[in-house]
Amino acid sequence: MHRFNEADAGAAEEALLACCGSHRWALRLTAHRPYPDIGSLLAAASEASYDLRPADLAEALADESWMPQPLLGMRAPGSQAAHTALRAAHAAYEARFGHVFVVCLEGVAPEEMLDAVLSSIRTRLANDPDEERLVAADELRRIALTRLEHLVATHSEAGAH
């Protein structure tokens, strides 16, 4: 926590952008430092996530599409048919909503990820665009909090050695 609180604003913002691609979100969290503990930082991050405007959400979702990783769920164990279905579901989702599919998989076992992602995409394809924007924003919030918690824990452990 100390390392994050004491980092210069540019470094803190850059670290936060790795958690959520909204510059407004990262600037807000950077400006409100220092945080007394991880719980306070996570609460502020969650609150900032709820305050994202549509343009901020679009920016964060666009940033997710540039992440250097395969489609969500593609690394999970499963049959070729399941992976083909997942690729098709991702394509249908992006065509319908105009952005990548995001879902927080914290706590999902690796062998259940492919089914969890596929089921979630199929369910969410039935959402209207406004409803899906709210769901995607909440999933992004959960992902950002998980990444932020990991970021601070990793930096705390590195500083403790």
One Martini backbone bead per residue (centre of mass of N, CA, C, O) as a GRO file, in nm:
protein
  161
    1MET     BB    1   0.060   0.063  -0.022
    2HIS     BB    2   0.291   0.259   0.009
    3ARG     BB    3   0.391   0.248  -0.283
    4PHE     BB    4   0.133   0.359  -0.409
    5ASN     BB    5   0.109   0.625  -0.241
    6GLU     BB    6   0.421   0.723  -0.329
    7ALA     BB    7   0.381   0.740  -0.606
    8ASP     BB    8   0.375   0.882  -0.878
    9ALA     BB    9   0.114   0.976  -1.063
   10GLY     BB   10   0.195   0.832  -1.329
   11ALA     BB   11   0.247   0.549  -1.205
   12ALA     BB   12  -0.029   0.509  -1.074
   13GLU     BB   13  -0.199   0.539  -1.329
   14GLU     BB   14  -0.068   0.309  -1.488
   15ALA     BB   15  -0.145   0.086  -1.288
   16LEU     BB   16  -0.454   0.137  -1.303
   17LEU     BB   17  -0.486   0.088  -1.615
   18ALA     BB   18  -0.433  -0.224  -1.576
   19CYS     BB   19  -0.724  -0.257  -1.433
   20CYS     BB   20  -0.849   0.008  -1.586
   21GLY     BB   21  -0.913   0.188  -1.899
   22SER     BB   22  -0.994   0.442  -1.730
   23HIS     BB   23  -0.882   0.755  -1.683
   24ARG     BB   24  -1.084   0.867  -1.477
   25TRP     BB   25  -1.049   0.642  -1.271
   26ALA     BB   26  -0.741   0.671  -1.229
   27LEU     BB   27  -0.737   0.972  -1.148
   28ARG     BB   28  -0.919   0.952  -0.902
   29LEU     BB   29  -0.744   0.752  -0.738
   30THR     BB   30  -0.486   0.919  -0.742
   31ALA     BB   31  -0.603   1.186  -0.607
   32HIS     BB   32  -0.693   1.016  -0.324
   33ARG     BB   33  -0.436   1.005  -0.210
   34PRO     BB   34  -0.407   0.832   0.057
   35TYR     BB   35  -0.442   0.499   0.164
   36PRO     BB   36  -0.474   0.312   0.455
   37ASP     BB   37  -0.597   0.066   0.279
   38ILE     BB   38  -0.720  -0.175   0.077
   39GLY     BB   39  -1.021  -0.131   0.144
   40SER     BB   40  -1.026   0.171   0.065
   41LEU     BB   41  -0.936   0.136  -0.226
   42LEU     BB   42  -1.165  -0.058  -0.316
   43ALA     BB   43  -1.398   0.133  -0.248
   44ALA     BB   44  -1.309   0.362  -0.438
   45ALA     BB   45  -1.307   0.190  -0.696
   46SER     BB   46  -1.602   0.112  -0.690
   47GLU     BB   47  -1.721   0.395  -0.692
   48ALA     BB   48  -1.582   0.484  -0.958
   49SER     BB   49  -1.724   0.270  -1.131
   50TYR     BB   50  -2.020   0.378  -1.085
   51ASP     BB   51  -1.923   0.672  -1.225
   52LEU     BB   52  -1.922   0.586  -1.504
   53ARG     BB   53  -1.939   0.683  -1.807
   54PRO     BB   54  -2.002   0.585  -2.119
   55ALA     BB   55  -1.717   0.672  -2.222
   56ASP     BB   56  -1.556   0.522  -2.002
   57LEU     BB   57  -1.660   0.241  -2.066
   58ALA     BB   58  -1.568   0.235  -2.359
   59GLU     BB   59  -1.269   0.268  -2.293
   60ALA     BB   60  -1.240   0.011  -2.118
   61LEU     BB   61  -1.342  -0.192  -2.333
   62ALA     BB   62  -1.130  -0.124  -2.546
   63ASP     BB   63  -0.889  -0.208  -2.370
   64GLU     BB   64  -0.970  -0.509  -2.350
   65SER     BB   65  -0.927  -0.566  -2.664
   66TRP     BB   66  -0.595  -0.517  -2.625
   67MET     BB   67  -0.542  -0.757  -2.484
   68PRO     BB   68  -0.282  -1.012  -2.462
   69GLN     BB   69  -0.531  -1.234  -2.528
   70PRO     BB   70  -0.738  -1.460  -2.553
   71LEU     BB   71  -1.023  -1.555  -2.557
   72LEU     BB   72  -1.245  -1.600  -2.332
   73GLY     BB   73  -1.177  -1.947  -2.246
   74MET     BB   74  -0.961  -2.074  -2.453
   75ARG     BB   75  -0.765  -2.211  -2.224
   76ALA     BB   76  -0.966  -2.399  -2.152
   77PRO     BB   77  -1.078  -2.689  -2.104
   78GLY     BB   78  -1.185  -2.868  -2.408
   79SER     BB   79  -1.346  -2.903  -2.677
   80GLN     BB   80  -1.352  -2.813  -3.000
   81ALA     BB   81  -1.655  -2.747  -3.008
   82ALA     BB   82  -1.652  -2.552  -2.767
   83HIS     BB   83  -1.449  -2.351  -2.891
   84THR     BB   84  -1.618  -2.285  -3.139
   85ALA     BB   85  -1.863  -2.179  -2.983
   86LEU     BB   86  -1.708  -1.952  -2.841
   87ARG     BB   87  -1.622  -1.793  -3.090
   88ALA     BB   88  -1.911  -1.743  -3.189
   89ALA     BB   89  -2.012  -1.596  -2.935
   90HIS     BB   90  -1.815  -1.363  -2.942
   91ALA     BB   91  -1.899  -1.258  -3.222
   92ALA     BB   92  -2.198  -1.208  -3.153
   93TYR     BB   93  -2.151  -1.009  -2.925
   94GLU     BB   94  -1.987  -0.794  -3.082
   95ALA     BB   95  -2.209  -0.744  -3.296
   96ARG     BB   96  -2.433  -0.653  -3.091
   97PHE     BB   97  -2.245  -0.446  -2.884
   98GLY     BB   98  -1.939  -0.341  -2.983
   99HIS     BB   99  -1.786  -0.538  -2.775
  100VAL     BB  100  -1.631  -0.700  -2.557
  101PHE     BB  101  -1.631  -0.965  -2.353
  102VAL     BB  102  -1.710  -0.953  -1.997
  103VAL     BB  103  -1.583  -1.154  -1.714
  104CYS     BB  104  -1.575  -1.266  -1.396
  105LEU     BB  105  -1.352  -1.551  -1.278
  106GLU     BB  106  -1.352  -1.545  -0.989
  107GLY     BB  107  -1.346  -1.876  -0.854
  108VAL     BB  108  -1.309  -2.032  -1.115
  109ALA     BB  109  -1.247  -2.318  -1.236
  110PRO     BB  110  -1.069  -2.414  -1.505
  111GLU     BB  111  -1.276  -2.653  -1.589
  112GLU     BB  112  -1.528  -2.418  -1.586
  113MET     BB  113  -1.475  -2.174  -1.779
  114LEU     BB  114  -1.594  -2.239  -2.052
  115ASP     BB  115  -1.887  -2.279  -1.950
  116ALA     BB  116  -1.916  -2.005  -1.811
  117VAL     BB  117  -1.872  -1.826  -2.057
  118LEU     BB  118  -2.080  -1.946  -2.250
  119SER     BB  119  -2.325  -1.904  -2.067
  120SER     BB  120  -2.295  -1.597  -2.033
  121ILE     BB  121  -2.314  -1.513  -2.325
  122ARG     BB  122  -2.587  -1.639  -2.391
  123THR     BB  123  -2.746  -1.481  -2.181
  124ARG     BB  124  -2.648  -1.183  -2.267
  125LEU     BB  125  -2.763  -1.181  -2.563
  126ALA     BB  126  -3.064  -1.113  -2.447
  127ASN     BB  127  -2.991  -0.841  -2.398
  128ASP     BB  128  -3.015  -0.526  -2.390
  129PRO     BB  129  -2.799  -0.273  -2.433
  130ASP     BB  130  -2.848  -0.134  -2.156
  131GLU     BB  131  -2.828  -0.383  -1.979
  132GLU     BB  132  -2.543  -0.472  -2.078
  133ARG     BB  133  -2.391  -0.224  -1.983
  134LEU     BB  134  -2.437  -0.283  -1.681
  135VAL     BB  135  -2.309  -0.563  -1.673
  136ALA     BB  136  -2.031  -0.487  -1.788
  137ALA     BB  137  -1.964  -0.280  -1.568
  138ASP     BB  138  -1.967  -0.483  -1.332
  139GLU     BB  139  -1.752  -0.674  -1.442
  140LEU     BB  140  -1.531  -0.460  -1.461
  141ARG     BB  141  -1.526  -0.394  -1.162
  142ARG     BB  142  -1.446  -0.677  -1.064
  143ILE     BB  143  -1.185  -0.696  -1.225
  144ALA     BB  144  -1.045  -0.442  -1.113
  145LEU     BB  145  -1.040  -0.534  -0.817
  146THR     BB  146  -0.872  -0.786  -0.861
  147ARG     BB  147  -0.628  -0.644  -0.989
  148LEU     BB  148  -0.573  -0.443  -0.760
  149GLU     BB  149  -0.524  -0.644  -0.536
  150HIS     BB  150  -0.287  -0.780  -0.678
  151LEU     BB  151  -0.107  -0.534  -0.717
  152VAL     BB  152  -0.073  -0.459  -0.415
  153ALA     BB  153   0.024  -0.735  -0.315
  154THR     BB  154   0.274  -0.756  -0.497
  155HIS     BB  155   0.409  -0.490  -0.398
  156SER     BB  156   0.418  -0.566  -0.098
  157GLU     BB  157   0.590  -0.822  -0.128
  158ALA     BB  158   0.832  -0.686  -0.271
  159GLY     BB  159   0.883  -0.481  -0.029
  160ALA     BB  160   0.933  -0.712   0.199
  161HIS     BB  161   1.219  -0.835   0.073
   0.00000   0.00000   0.00000
